Amino acid sequence: MNIAVGDVIRMKKPHPCGAYEFLVLRVGMDFKIRCLGCGHEVMAPRKKIERNIKKHIPKEP
């Protein structure tokens, strides 16, 4: 999957605050994402994030 810093991803399950969308802050072996609902930042393994993505919204040029 081709995900870059600045993209927005919509997950299958919501964050505890109720938001489904996250901003990608870091890409590599691990992803660092920020919840667009409450601003909480999470680092998770790439495999776990890619498995739970429902929709990928690329960054506007």
Short mmCIF file of N, CA, C and O in Angstrom, two decimals:
data_model
loop_
_atom_site.label_atom_id
_atom_site.label_comp_id
_atom_site.label_asym_id
_atom_site.label_seq_id
_atom_site.Cartn_x
_atom_site.Cartn_y
_atom_site.Cartn_z
N MET A 1 0.85 -1.19 0.00
CA MET A 1 0.00 0.00 0.00
C MET A 1 0.89 1.24 0.00
O MET A 1 1.89 1.29 0.71
N ASN A 2 0.54 2.22 -0.80
CA ASN A 2 1.37 3.42 -0.95
C ASN A 2 0.81 4.57 -0.11
O ASN A 2 0.02 5.37 -0.58
N ILE A 3 1.27 4.64 1.13
CA ILE A 3 0.81 5.68 2.05
C ILE A 3 1.98 6.60 2.35
O ILE A 3 3.09 6.15 2.59
N ALA A 4 1.74 7.91 2.33
CA ALA A 4 2.78 8.90 2.56
C ALA A 4 2.42 9.80 3.75
O ALA A 4 1.26 9.85 4.16
N VAL A 5 3.41 10.50 4.25
CA VAL A 5 3.19 11.44 5.34
C VAL A 5 2.24 12.53 4.85
O VAL A 5 2.36 13.03 3.74
N GLY A 6 1.25 12.87 5.67
CA GLY A 6 0.28 13.90 5.32
C GLY A 6 -1.03 13.33 4.80
O GLY A 6 -2.01 14.05 4.69
N ASP A 7 -1.05 12.03 4.48
CA ASP A 7 -2.28 11.40 4.01
C ASP A 7 -3.23 11.17 5.18
O ASP A 7 -2.81 11.12 6.33
N VAL A 8 -4.49 11.02 4.88
CA VAL A 8 -5.51 10.71 5.89
C VAL A 8 -5.98 9.28 5.62
O VAL A 8 -6.21 8.91 4.47
N ILE A 9 -6.09 8.49 6.68
CA ILE A 9 -6.59 7.13 6.53
C ILE A 9 -7.84 6.96 7.39
O ILE A 9 -7.94 7.52 8.48
N ARG A 10 -8.80 6.23 6.84
CA ARG A 10 -10.05 5.93 7.56
C ARG A 10 -9.95 4.48 7.99
O ARG A 10 -9.73 3.60 7.16
N MET A 11 -10.10 4.23 9.29
CA MET A 11 -9.94 2.89 9.84
C MET A 11 -11.29 2.15 9.90
O MET A 11 -12.35 2.76 9.85
N LYS A 12 -11.22 0.83 10.01
CA LYS A 12 -12.43 0.00 10.12
C LYS A 12 -13.11 0.20 11.47
O LYS A 12 -14.32 0.21 11.55
N LYS A 13 -12.30 0.35 12.51
CA LYS A 13 -12.85 0.54 13.87
C LYS A 13 -12.52 1.95 14.35
O LYS A 13 -11.46 2.48 14.06
N PRO A 14 -13.40 2.54 15.14
CA PRO A 14 -13.15 3.92 15.61
C PRO A 14 -12.16 3.97 16.76
O PRO A 14 -11.96 3.00 17.49
N HIS A 15 -11.56 5.14 16.92
CA HIS A 15 -10.74 5.45 18.09
C HIS A 15 -11.72 5.56 19.27
O HIS A 15 -12.91 5.83 19.06
N PRO A 16 -11.29 5.38 20.50
CA PRO A 16 -12.21 5.51 21.64
C PRO A 16 -12.98 6.84 21.69
O PRO A 16 -14.07 6.89 22.26
N CYS A 17 -12.46 7.90 21.07
CA CYS A 17 -13.17 9.18 21.06
C CYS A 17 -14.31 9.18 20.04
O CYS A 17 -15.13 10.08 20.04
N GLY A 18 -14.34 8.18 19.15
CA GLY A 18 -15.42 8.07 18.17
C GLY A 18 -15.03 8.43 16.75
O GLY A 18 -15.80 8.23 15.83
N ALA A 19 -13.83 8.95 16.55
CA ALA A 19 -13.38 9.34 15.21
C ALA A 19 -12.80 8.14 14.46
O ALA A 19 -12.17 7.27 15.06
N TYR A 20 -13.01 8.11 13.16
CA TYR A 20 -12.49 7.03 12.31
C TYR A 20 -11.26 7.46 11.51
O TYR A 20 -10.55 6.61 10.99
N GLU A 21 -11.02 8.76 11.38
CA GLU A 21 -9.96 9.25 10.51
C GLU A 21 -8.71 9.65 11.28
O GLU A 21 -8.79 10.24 12.36
N PHE A 22 -7.55 9.33 10.69
CA PHE A 22 -6.26 9.60 11.28
C PHE A 22 -5.34 10.23 10.24
O PHE A 22 -5.39 9.89 9.07
N LEU A 23 -4.47 11.13 10.70
CA LEU A 23 -3.47 11.77 9.86
C LEU A 23 -2.16 11.00 10.03
O LEU A 23 -1.75 10.71 11.15
N VAL A 24 -1.49 10.68 8.92
CA VAL A 24 -0.23 9.95 8.97
C VAL A 24 0.91 10.94 9.22
O VAL A 24 1.09 11.89 8.46
N LEU A 25 1.66 10.71 10.30
CA LEU A 25 2.76 11.60 10.67
C LEU A 25 4.13 11.00 10.34
O LEU A 25 5.09 11.73 10.11
N ARG A 26 4.23 9.67 10.35
CA ARG A 26 5.50 8.99 10.11
C ARG A 26 5.23 7.66 9.43
O ARG A 26 4.28 6.97 9.77
N VAL A 27 6.06 7.31 8.45
CA VAL A 27 5.91 6.06 7.73
C VAL A 27 7.25 5.33 7.76
O VAL A 27 8.30 5.94 7.63
N GLY A 28 7.20 4.03 7.95
CA GLY A 28 8.40 3.19 7.98
C GLY A 28 7.98 1.82 8.47
O GLY A 28 6.91 1.33 8.11
N MET A 29 8.80 1.20 9.28
CA MET A 29 8.44 -0.07 9.89
C MET A 29 7.22 0.12 10.78
O MET A 29 6.38 -0.76 10.89
N ASP A 30 7.17 1.27 11.43
CA ASP A 30 6.04 1.65 12.27
C ASP A 30 5.36 2.87 11.64
O ASP A 30 6.00 3.65 10.95
N PHE A 31 4.09 3.02 11.91
CA PHE A 31 3.34 4.20 11.49
C PHE A 31 3.08 5.04 12.73
O PHE A 31 2.77 4.49 13.79
N LYS A 32 3.19 6.35 12.60
CA LYS A 32 2.76 7.25 13.66
C LYS A 32 1.57 7.99 13.09
O LYS A 32 1.67 8.62 12.03
N ILE A 33 0.43 7.88 13.76
CA ILE A 33 -0.80 8.50 13.28
C ILE A 33 -1.40 9.37 14.38
O ILE A 33 -1.19 9.12 15.56
N ARG A 34 -2.14 10.41 13.95
CA ARG A 34 -2.81 11.32 14.89
C ARG A 34 -4.30 11.26 14.63
O ARG A 34 -4.76 11.41 13.50
N CYS A 35 -5.07 11.03 15.68
CA CYS A 35 -6.53 11.00 15.59
C CYS A 35 -7.01 12.40 15.23
O CYS A 35 -6.61 13.39 15.85
N LEU A 36 -7.88 12.49 14.23
CA LEU A 36 -8.41 13.80 13.83
C LEU A 36 -9.57 14.25 14.72
O LEU A 36 -10.05 15.37 14.59
N GLY A 37 -10.00 13.39 15.64
CA GLY A 37 -11.07 13.76 16.56
C GLY A 37 -10.52 14.42 17.82
O GLY A 37 -10.93 15.52 18.18
N CYS A 38 -9.56 13.76 18.47
CA CYS A 38 -9.07 14.25 19.76
C CYS A 38 -7.60 14.67 19.74
O CYS A 38 -7.12 15.28 20.69
N GLY A 39 -6.86 14.33 18.68
CA GLY A 39 -5.47 14.74 18.57
C GLY A 39 -4.48 13.78 19.21
O GLY A 39 -3.28 14.05 19.22
N HIS A 40 -4.93 12.65 19.71
CA HIS A 40 -4.05 11.66 20.34
C HIS A 40 -3.16 11.01 19.29
O HIS A 40 -3.62 10.67 18.21
N GLU A 41 -1.85 10.88 19.58
CA GLU A 41 -0.91 10.27 18.65
C GLU A 41 -0.60 8.85 19.07
O GLU A 41 -0.41 8.58 20.25
N VAL A 42 -0.55 7.96 18.08
CA VAL A 42 -0.33 6.54 18.32
C VAL A 42 0.74 6.03 17.37
O VAL A 42 0.75 6.40 16.20
N MET A 43 1.64 5.17 17.88
CA MET A 43 2.58 4.47 17.01
C MET A 43 2.19 3.01 17.01
O MET A 43 1.95 2.43 18.06
N ALA A 44 2.11 2.42 15.82
CA ALA A 44 1.73 1.01 15.69
C ALA A 44 2.50 0.39 14.54
O ALA A 44 2.92 1.09 13.62
N PRO A 45 2.67 -0.93 14.57
CA PRO A 45 3.38 -1.60 13.47
C PRO A 45 2.65 -1.43 12.14
O PRO A 45 1.42 -1.38 12.08
N ARG A 46 3.42 -1.34 11.07
CA ARG A 46 2.89 -1.15 9.73
C ARG A 46 1.85 -2.21 9.36
O ARG A 46 0.80 -1.90 8.81
N LYS A 47 2.14 -3.46 9.68
CA LYS A 47 1.24 -4.57 9.34
C LYS A 47 -0.14 -4.40 9.98
O LYS A 47 -1.17 -4.60 9.33
N LYS A 48 -0.17 -3.96 11.24
CA LYS A 48 -1.44 -3.78 11.95
C LYS A 48 -2.25 -2.63 11.34
O LYS A 48 -3.46 -2.74 11.15
N ILE A 49 -1.59 -1.53 11.03
CA ILE A 49 -2.27 -0.37 10.45
C ILE A 49 -2.83 -0.71 9.07
O ILE A 49 -4.00 -0.44 8.78
N GLU A 50 -1.99 -1.31 8.20
CA GLU A 50 -2.44 -1.62 6.84
C GLU A 50 -3.61 -2.60 6.83
O GLU A 50 -4.46 -2.52 5.96
N ARG A 51 -3.65 -3.50 7.77
CA ARG A 51 -4.74 -4.48 7.84
C ARG A 51 -6.06 -3.81 8.22
O ARG A 51 -7.13 -4.27 7.83
N ASN A 52 -6.00 -2.71 8.99
CA ASN A 52 -7.20 -2.07 9.51
C ASN A 52 -7.66 -0.85 8.72
O ASN A 52 -8.60 -0.18 9.11
N ILE A 53 -6.99 -0.54 7.60
CA ILE A 53 -7.39 0.62 6.79
C ILE A 53 -8.62 0.27 5.96
O ILE A 53 -8.66 -0.75 5.30
N LYS A 54 -9.61 1.16 6.01
CA LYS A 54 -10.82 1.01 5.20
C LYS A 54 -10.73 1.86 3.94
O LYS A 54 -11.12 1.44 2.87
N LYS A 55 -10.19 3.10 4.09
CA LYS A 55 -10.09 4.02 2.96
C LYS A 55 -8.83 4.88 3.11
O LYS A 55 -8.48 5.28 4.21
N HIS A 56 -8.19 5.15 1.97
CA HIS A 56 -6.98 5.98 1.95
C HIS A 56 -7.32 7.27 1.21
O HIS A 56 -7.77 7.23 0.07
N ILE A 57 -7.10 8.40 1.86
CA ILE A 57 -7.37 9.71 1.26
C ILE A 57 -6.03 10.43 1.08
O ILE A 57 -5.44 10.88 2.07
N PRO A 58 -5.49 10.49 -0.15
CA PRO A 58 -4.19 11.12 -0.37
C PRO A 58 -4.18 12.61 -0.03
O PRO A 58 -5.22 13.27 -0.07
N LYS A 59 -3.00 13.09 0.32
CA LYS A 59 -2.82 14.51 0.63
C LYS A 59 -3.05 15.34 -0.62
O LYS A 59 -2.64 14.96 -1.71
N GLU A 60 -3.70 16.47 -0.48
CA GLU A 60 -3.92 17.37 -1.62
C GLU A 60 -2.61 18.02 -2.03
O GLU A 60 -1.86 18.51 -1.18
N PRO A 61 -2.28 18.05 -3.33
CA PRO A 61 -1.01 18.66 -3.77
C PRO A 61 -0.99 20.16 -3.65
O PRO A 61 -1.96 20.82 -3.56
#
